[in-house]
Tab-separated table of C-alpha atoms and ligand atoms in Angstrom:
chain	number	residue	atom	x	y	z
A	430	UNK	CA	12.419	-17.372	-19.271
A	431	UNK	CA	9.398	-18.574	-17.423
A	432	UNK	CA	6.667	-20.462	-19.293
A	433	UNK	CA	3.156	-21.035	-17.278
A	434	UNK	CA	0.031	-22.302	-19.075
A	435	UNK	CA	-2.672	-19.591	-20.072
A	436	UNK	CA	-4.937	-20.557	-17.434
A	437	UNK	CA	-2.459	-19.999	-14.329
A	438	UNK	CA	-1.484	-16.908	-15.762
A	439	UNK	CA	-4.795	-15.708	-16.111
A	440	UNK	CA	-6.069	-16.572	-12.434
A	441	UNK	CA	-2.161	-15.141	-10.964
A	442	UNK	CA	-3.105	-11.975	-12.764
A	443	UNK	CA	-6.277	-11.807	-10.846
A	444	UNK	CA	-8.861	-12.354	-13.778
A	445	UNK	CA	-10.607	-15.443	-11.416
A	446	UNK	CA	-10.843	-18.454	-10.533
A	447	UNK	CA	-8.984	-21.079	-13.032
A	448	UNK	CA	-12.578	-22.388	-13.774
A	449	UNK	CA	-13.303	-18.638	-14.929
A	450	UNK	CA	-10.124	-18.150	-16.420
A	451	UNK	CA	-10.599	-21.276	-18.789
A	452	UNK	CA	-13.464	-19.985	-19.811
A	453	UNK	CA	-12.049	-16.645	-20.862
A	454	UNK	CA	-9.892	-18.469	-22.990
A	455	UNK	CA	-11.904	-20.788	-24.902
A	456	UNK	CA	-14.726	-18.098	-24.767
A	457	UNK	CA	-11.649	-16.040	-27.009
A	458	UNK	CA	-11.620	-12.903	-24.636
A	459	UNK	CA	-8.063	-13.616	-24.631
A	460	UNK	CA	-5.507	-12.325	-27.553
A	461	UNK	CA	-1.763	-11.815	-27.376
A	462	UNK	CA	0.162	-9.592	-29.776
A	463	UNK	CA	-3.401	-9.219	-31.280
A	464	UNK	CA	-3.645	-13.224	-32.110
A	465	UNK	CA	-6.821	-14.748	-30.054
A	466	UNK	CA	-5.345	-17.729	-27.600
A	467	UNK	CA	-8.382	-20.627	-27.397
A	468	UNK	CA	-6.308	-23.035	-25.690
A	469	UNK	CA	-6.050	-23.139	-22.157
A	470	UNK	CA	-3.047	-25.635	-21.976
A	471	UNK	CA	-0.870	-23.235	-24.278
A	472	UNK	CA	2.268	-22.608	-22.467
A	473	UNK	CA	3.468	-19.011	-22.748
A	474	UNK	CA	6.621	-16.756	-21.559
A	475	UNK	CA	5.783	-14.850	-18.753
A	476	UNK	CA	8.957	-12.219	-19.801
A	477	UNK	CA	7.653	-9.021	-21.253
A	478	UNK	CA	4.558	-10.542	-21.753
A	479	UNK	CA	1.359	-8.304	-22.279
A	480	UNK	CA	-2.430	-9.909	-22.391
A	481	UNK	CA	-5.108	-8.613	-24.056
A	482	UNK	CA	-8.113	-9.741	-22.106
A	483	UNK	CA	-11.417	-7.919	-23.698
A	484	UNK	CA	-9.424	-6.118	-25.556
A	485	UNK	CA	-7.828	-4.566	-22.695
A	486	UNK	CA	-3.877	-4.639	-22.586
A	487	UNK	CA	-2.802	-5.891	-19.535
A	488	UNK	CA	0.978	-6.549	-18.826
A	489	UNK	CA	2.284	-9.675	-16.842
A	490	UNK	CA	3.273	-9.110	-13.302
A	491	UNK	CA	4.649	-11.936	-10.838
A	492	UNK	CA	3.760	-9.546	-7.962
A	493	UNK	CA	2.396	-6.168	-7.980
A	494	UNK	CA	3.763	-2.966	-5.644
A	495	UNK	CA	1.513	-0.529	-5.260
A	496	UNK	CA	1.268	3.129	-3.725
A	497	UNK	CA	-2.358	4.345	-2.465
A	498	UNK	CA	-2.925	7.987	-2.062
A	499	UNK	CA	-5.539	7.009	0.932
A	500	UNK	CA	-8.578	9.318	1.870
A	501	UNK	CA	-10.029	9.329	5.355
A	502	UNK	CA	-13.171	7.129	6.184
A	503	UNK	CA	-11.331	3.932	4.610
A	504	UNK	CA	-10.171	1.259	6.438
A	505	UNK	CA	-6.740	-0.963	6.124
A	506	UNK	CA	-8.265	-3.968	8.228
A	507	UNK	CA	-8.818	-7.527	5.874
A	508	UNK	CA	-12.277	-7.345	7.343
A	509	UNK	CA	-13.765	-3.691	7.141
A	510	UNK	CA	-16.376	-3.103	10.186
A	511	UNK	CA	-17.582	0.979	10.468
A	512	UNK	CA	-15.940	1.738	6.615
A	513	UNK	CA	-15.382	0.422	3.262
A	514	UNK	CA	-11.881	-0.904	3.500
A	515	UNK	CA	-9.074	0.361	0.943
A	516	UNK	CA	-9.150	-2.696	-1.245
A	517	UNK	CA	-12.379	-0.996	-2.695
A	518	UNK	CA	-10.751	1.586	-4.130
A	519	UNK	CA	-8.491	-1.314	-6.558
A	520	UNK	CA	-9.550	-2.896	-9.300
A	521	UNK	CA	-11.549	-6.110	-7.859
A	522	UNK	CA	-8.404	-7.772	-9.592
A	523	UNK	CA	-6.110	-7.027	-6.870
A	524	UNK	CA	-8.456	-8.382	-4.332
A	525	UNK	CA	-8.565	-12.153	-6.329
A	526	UNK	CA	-4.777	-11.805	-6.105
A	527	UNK	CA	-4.397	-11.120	-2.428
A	528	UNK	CA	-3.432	-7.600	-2.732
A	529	UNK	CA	-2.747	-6.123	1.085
A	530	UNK	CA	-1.984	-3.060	2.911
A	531	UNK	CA	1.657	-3.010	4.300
A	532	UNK	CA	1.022	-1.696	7.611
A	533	UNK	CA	-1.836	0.349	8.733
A	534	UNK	CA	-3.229	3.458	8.660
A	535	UNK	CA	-6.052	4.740	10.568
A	536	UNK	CA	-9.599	4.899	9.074
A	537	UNK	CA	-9.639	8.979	9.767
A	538	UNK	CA	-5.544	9.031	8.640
A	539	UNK	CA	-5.308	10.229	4.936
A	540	UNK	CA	-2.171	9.932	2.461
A	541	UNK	CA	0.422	7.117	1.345
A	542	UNK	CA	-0.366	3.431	2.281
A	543	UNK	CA	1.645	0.873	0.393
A	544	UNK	CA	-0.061	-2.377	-0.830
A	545	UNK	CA	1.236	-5.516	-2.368
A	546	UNK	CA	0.395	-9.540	-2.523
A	547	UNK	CA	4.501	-10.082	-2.280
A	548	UNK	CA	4.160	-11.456	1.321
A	549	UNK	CA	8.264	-11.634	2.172
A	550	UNK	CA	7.845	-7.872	0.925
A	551	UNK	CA	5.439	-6.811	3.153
A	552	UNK	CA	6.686	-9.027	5.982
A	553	UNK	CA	10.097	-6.872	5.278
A	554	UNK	CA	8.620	-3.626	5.305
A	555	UNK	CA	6.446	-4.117	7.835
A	556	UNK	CA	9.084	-5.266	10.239
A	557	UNK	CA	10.069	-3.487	13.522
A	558	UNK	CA	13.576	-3.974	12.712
A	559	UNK	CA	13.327	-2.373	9.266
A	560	UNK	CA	13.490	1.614	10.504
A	561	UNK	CA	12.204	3.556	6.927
A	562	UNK	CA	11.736	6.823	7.948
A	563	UNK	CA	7.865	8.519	7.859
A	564	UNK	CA	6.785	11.671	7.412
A	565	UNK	CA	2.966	12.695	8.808
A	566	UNK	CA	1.808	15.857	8.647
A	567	UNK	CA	-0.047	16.195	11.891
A	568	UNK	CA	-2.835	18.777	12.703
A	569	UNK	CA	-3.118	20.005	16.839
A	570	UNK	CA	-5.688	20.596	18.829
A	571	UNK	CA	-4.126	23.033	20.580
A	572	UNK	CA	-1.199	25.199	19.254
A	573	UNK	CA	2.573	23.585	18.504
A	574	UNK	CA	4.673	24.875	21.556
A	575	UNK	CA	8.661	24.806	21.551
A	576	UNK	CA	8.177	22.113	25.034
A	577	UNK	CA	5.805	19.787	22.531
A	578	UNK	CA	8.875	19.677	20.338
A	579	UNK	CA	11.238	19.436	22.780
A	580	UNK	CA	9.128	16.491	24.252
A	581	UNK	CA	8.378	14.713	20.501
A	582	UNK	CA	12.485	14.796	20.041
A	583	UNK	CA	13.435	13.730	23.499
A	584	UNK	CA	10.825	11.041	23.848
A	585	UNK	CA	7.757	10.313	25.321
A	586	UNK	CA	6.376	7.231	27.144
A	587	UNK	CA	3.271	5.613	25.931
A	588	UNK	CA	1.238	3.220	28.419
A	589	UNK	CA	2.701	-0.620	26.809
A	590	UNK	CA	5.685	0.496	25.677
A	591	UNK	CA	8.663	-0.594	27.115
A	592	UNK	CA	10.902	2.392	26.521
A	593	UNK	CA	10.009	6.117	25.260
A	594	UNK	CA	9.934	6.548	21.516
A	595	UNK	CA	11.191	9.626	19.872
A	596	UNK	CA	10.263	11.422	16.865
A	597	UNK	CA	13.338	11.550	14.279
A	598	UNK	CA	12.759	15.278	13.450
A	599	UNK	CA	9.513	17.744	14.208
A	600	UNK	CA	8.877	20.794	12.409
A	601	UNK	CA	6.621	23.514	12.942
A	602	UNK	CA	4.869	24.051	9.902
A	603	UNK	CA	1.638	26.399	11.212
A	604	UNK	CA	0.299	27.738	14.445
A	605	UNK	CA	-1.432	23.860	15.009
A	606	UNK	CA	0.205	22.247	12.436
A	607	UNK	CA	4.023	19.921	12.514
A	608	UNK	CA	5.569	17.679	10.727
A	609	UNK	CA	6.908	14.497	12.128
A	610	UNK	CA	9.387	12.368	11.152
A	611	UNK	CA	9.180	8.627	12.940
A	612	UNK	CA	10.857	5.496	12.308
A	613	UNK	CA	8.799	2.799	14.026
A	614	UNK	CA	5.122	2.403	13.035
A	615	UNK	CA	3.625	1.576	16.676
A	616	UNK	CA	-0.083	1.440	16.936
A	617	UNK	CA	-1.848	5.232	16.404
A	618	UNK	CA	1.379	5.866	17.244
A	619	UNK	CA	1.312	10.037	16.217
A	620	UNK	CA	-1.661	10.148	18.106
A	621	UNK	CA	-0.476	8.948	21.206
A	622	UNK	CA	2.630	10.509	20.732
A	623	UNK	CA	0.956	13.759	20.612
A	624	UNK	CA	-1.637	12.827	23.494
A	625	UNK	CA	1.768	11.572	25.754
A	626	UNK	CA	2.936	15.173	25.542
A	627	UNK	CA	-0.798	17.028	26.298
A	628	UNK	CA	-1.523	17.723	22.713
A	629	UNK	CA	-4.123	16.222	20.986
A	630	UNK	CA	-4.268	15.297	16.642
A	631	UNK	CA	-7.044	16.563	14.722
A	632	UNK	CA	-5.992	15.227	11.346
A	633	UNK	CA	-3.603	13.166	10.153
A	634	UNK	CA	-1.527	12.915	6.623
A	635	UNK	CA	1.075	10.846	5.611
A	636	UNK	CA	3.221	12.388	2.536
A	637	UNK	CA	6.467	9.778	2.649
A	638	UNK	CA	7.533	6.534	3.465
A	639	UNK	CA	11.974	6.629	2.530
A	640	UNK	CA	12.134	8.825	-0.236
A	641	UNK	CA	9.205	7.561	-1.644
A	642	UNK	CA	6.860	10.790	-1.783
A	643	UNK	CA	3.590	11.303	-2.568
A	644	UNK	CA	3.946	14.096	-4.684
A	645	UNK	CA	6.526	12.576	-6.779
A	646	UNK	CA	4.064	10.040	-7.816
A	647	UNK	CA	1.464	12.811	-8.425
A	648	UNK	CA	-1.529	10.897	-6.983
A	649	UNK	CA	-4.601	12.939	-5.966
A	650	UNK	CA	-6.800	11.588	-3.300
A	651	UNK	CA	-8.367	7.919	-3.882
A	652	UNK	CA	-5.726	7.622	-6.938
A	653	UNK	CA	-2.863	4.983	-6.505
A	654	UNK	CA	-0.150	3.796	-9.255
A	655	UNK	CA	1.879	0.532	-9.580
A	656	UNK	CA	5.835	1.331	-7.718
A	657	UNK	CA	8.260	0.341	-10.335
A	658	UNK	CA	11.491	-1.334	-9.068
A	659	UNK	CA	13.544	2.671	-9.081
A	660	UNK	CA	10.505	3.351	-7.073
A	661	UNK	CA	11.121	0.490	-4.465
A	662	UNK	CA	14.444	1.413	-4.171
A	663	UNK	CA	13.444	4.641	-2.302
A	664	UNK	CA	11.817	2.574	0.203
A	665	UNK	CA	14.737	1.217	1.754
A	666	UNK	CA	16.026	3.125	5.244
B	794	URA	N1	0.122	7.136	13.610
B	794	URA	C1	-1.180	7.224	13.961
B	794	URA	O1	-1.513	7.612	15.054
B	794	URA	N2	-2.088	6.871	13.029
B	794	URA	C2	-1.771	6.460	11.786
B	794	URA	O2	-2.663	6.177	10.976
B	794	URA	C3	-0.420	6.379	11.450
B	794	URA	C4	0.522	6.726	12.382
């Protein structure tokens, strides 16, 4: 059992600042299990526990997981310059509660981006060491040749890298079109990938991270879901 006064709950939940969040309360936009909560000081469980905050359920969570189905012209940066960035396609909830991307992916690079305000979480995921397999769907300029495969599997060397980095597995999937299967997430790293061996990517999709799919979660473009823990559990290499 945890037990956290109203207030902090509020303001972890991302309704505001605790000023805000007082007021909430003793303003009476606060129930739970139906019964309005006045008092700020009340202490309450945190397990299970569900607010109703304008009559809006909302359940309790410590930290929140959460899978983005991106679309292009959206950037991951904290400090959008050319595009809106991703947070404003959240709730403005999630950006009071420090809600971030885990890793990047490019303004123009559509499909699964992970966010969370866990910070050892996305510090874990986000590590070089941690090698979670991910799978892009990558449109060519020019058309997929057996020696661009050959190239992608045996390794190509991009300009500050210290050693050539390989693609896991590469698929043909149309005449311009392959899937790609990497394990590090280096920099536009497809792109140069694909640039390294004379190709060039036109468009660029990202269906899986683990076994953590996009279409398993159903999300259409712009759509995102909270990951429940079975969910996380996919995301581990
Ligand atoms: N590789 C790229 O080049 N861009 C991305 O957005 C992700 C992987």
């Amino acid at each position: 059992m945890s037990k956290l006064s109203l207030d902090r709950i509020l303001q972890s939940q991302g309704f505001g600042t605790r000023k805000y969040c007082r007021a909430l309360i003793e303003d009476g936009d606060v129930a739970i299990n139906g019964e309005i909560q006045d008092s700020y000081k009340s202490t309450v469980d945190t397990d299970n526990l569900v607010l109703e905050v304008f009559g809006d359920e909302w359940k309790y969570r410590q930290h929140v997981y959460i899978a983005l189905n991106k679309p292009g012209n959206f950037e991951c940066s904290r400090k959008p310059s050319h595009h809106p960035g991703v947070l404003t396609l959240l709730p403005e909830q999630f950006t009071w509660r420090d809600v971030q991307p885990v890793g990047r992916l490019d303004h123009d690079t559509t499909g699964m981006l992970l966010m969370s305000d866990d910070g050892p979480f996305i510090h874990a995921q986000s590590s070089p060491k941690r090698h979670v397999p991910k799978i892009y769907q990558a449109a060519t300029a020019e058309p997929v040749t057996p020696e661009l495969i050959e190239q992608l599997l045996a390794g190509v060397q991009l300009h500050d890298e210290p050693a050539p980095l390989a693609a896991l597995s590469c698929v043909q999937r149309g005449d311009k079109l392959l899937e790609i299967v990497l394990e590090q997430g280096k920099y536009h790293q497809v792109k140069r990938m694909l640039a390294a061996a004379g190709n060039h990517c036109s468009a660029l999709h990202r269906s899986a991270i683990g076994g953590l799919t996009l279409e398993s979660l159903g999300l259409a473009e712009g759509e995102w879901c909270f990951l429940e823990q079975a969910q996380l559990d996919l995301l581990v290499p």
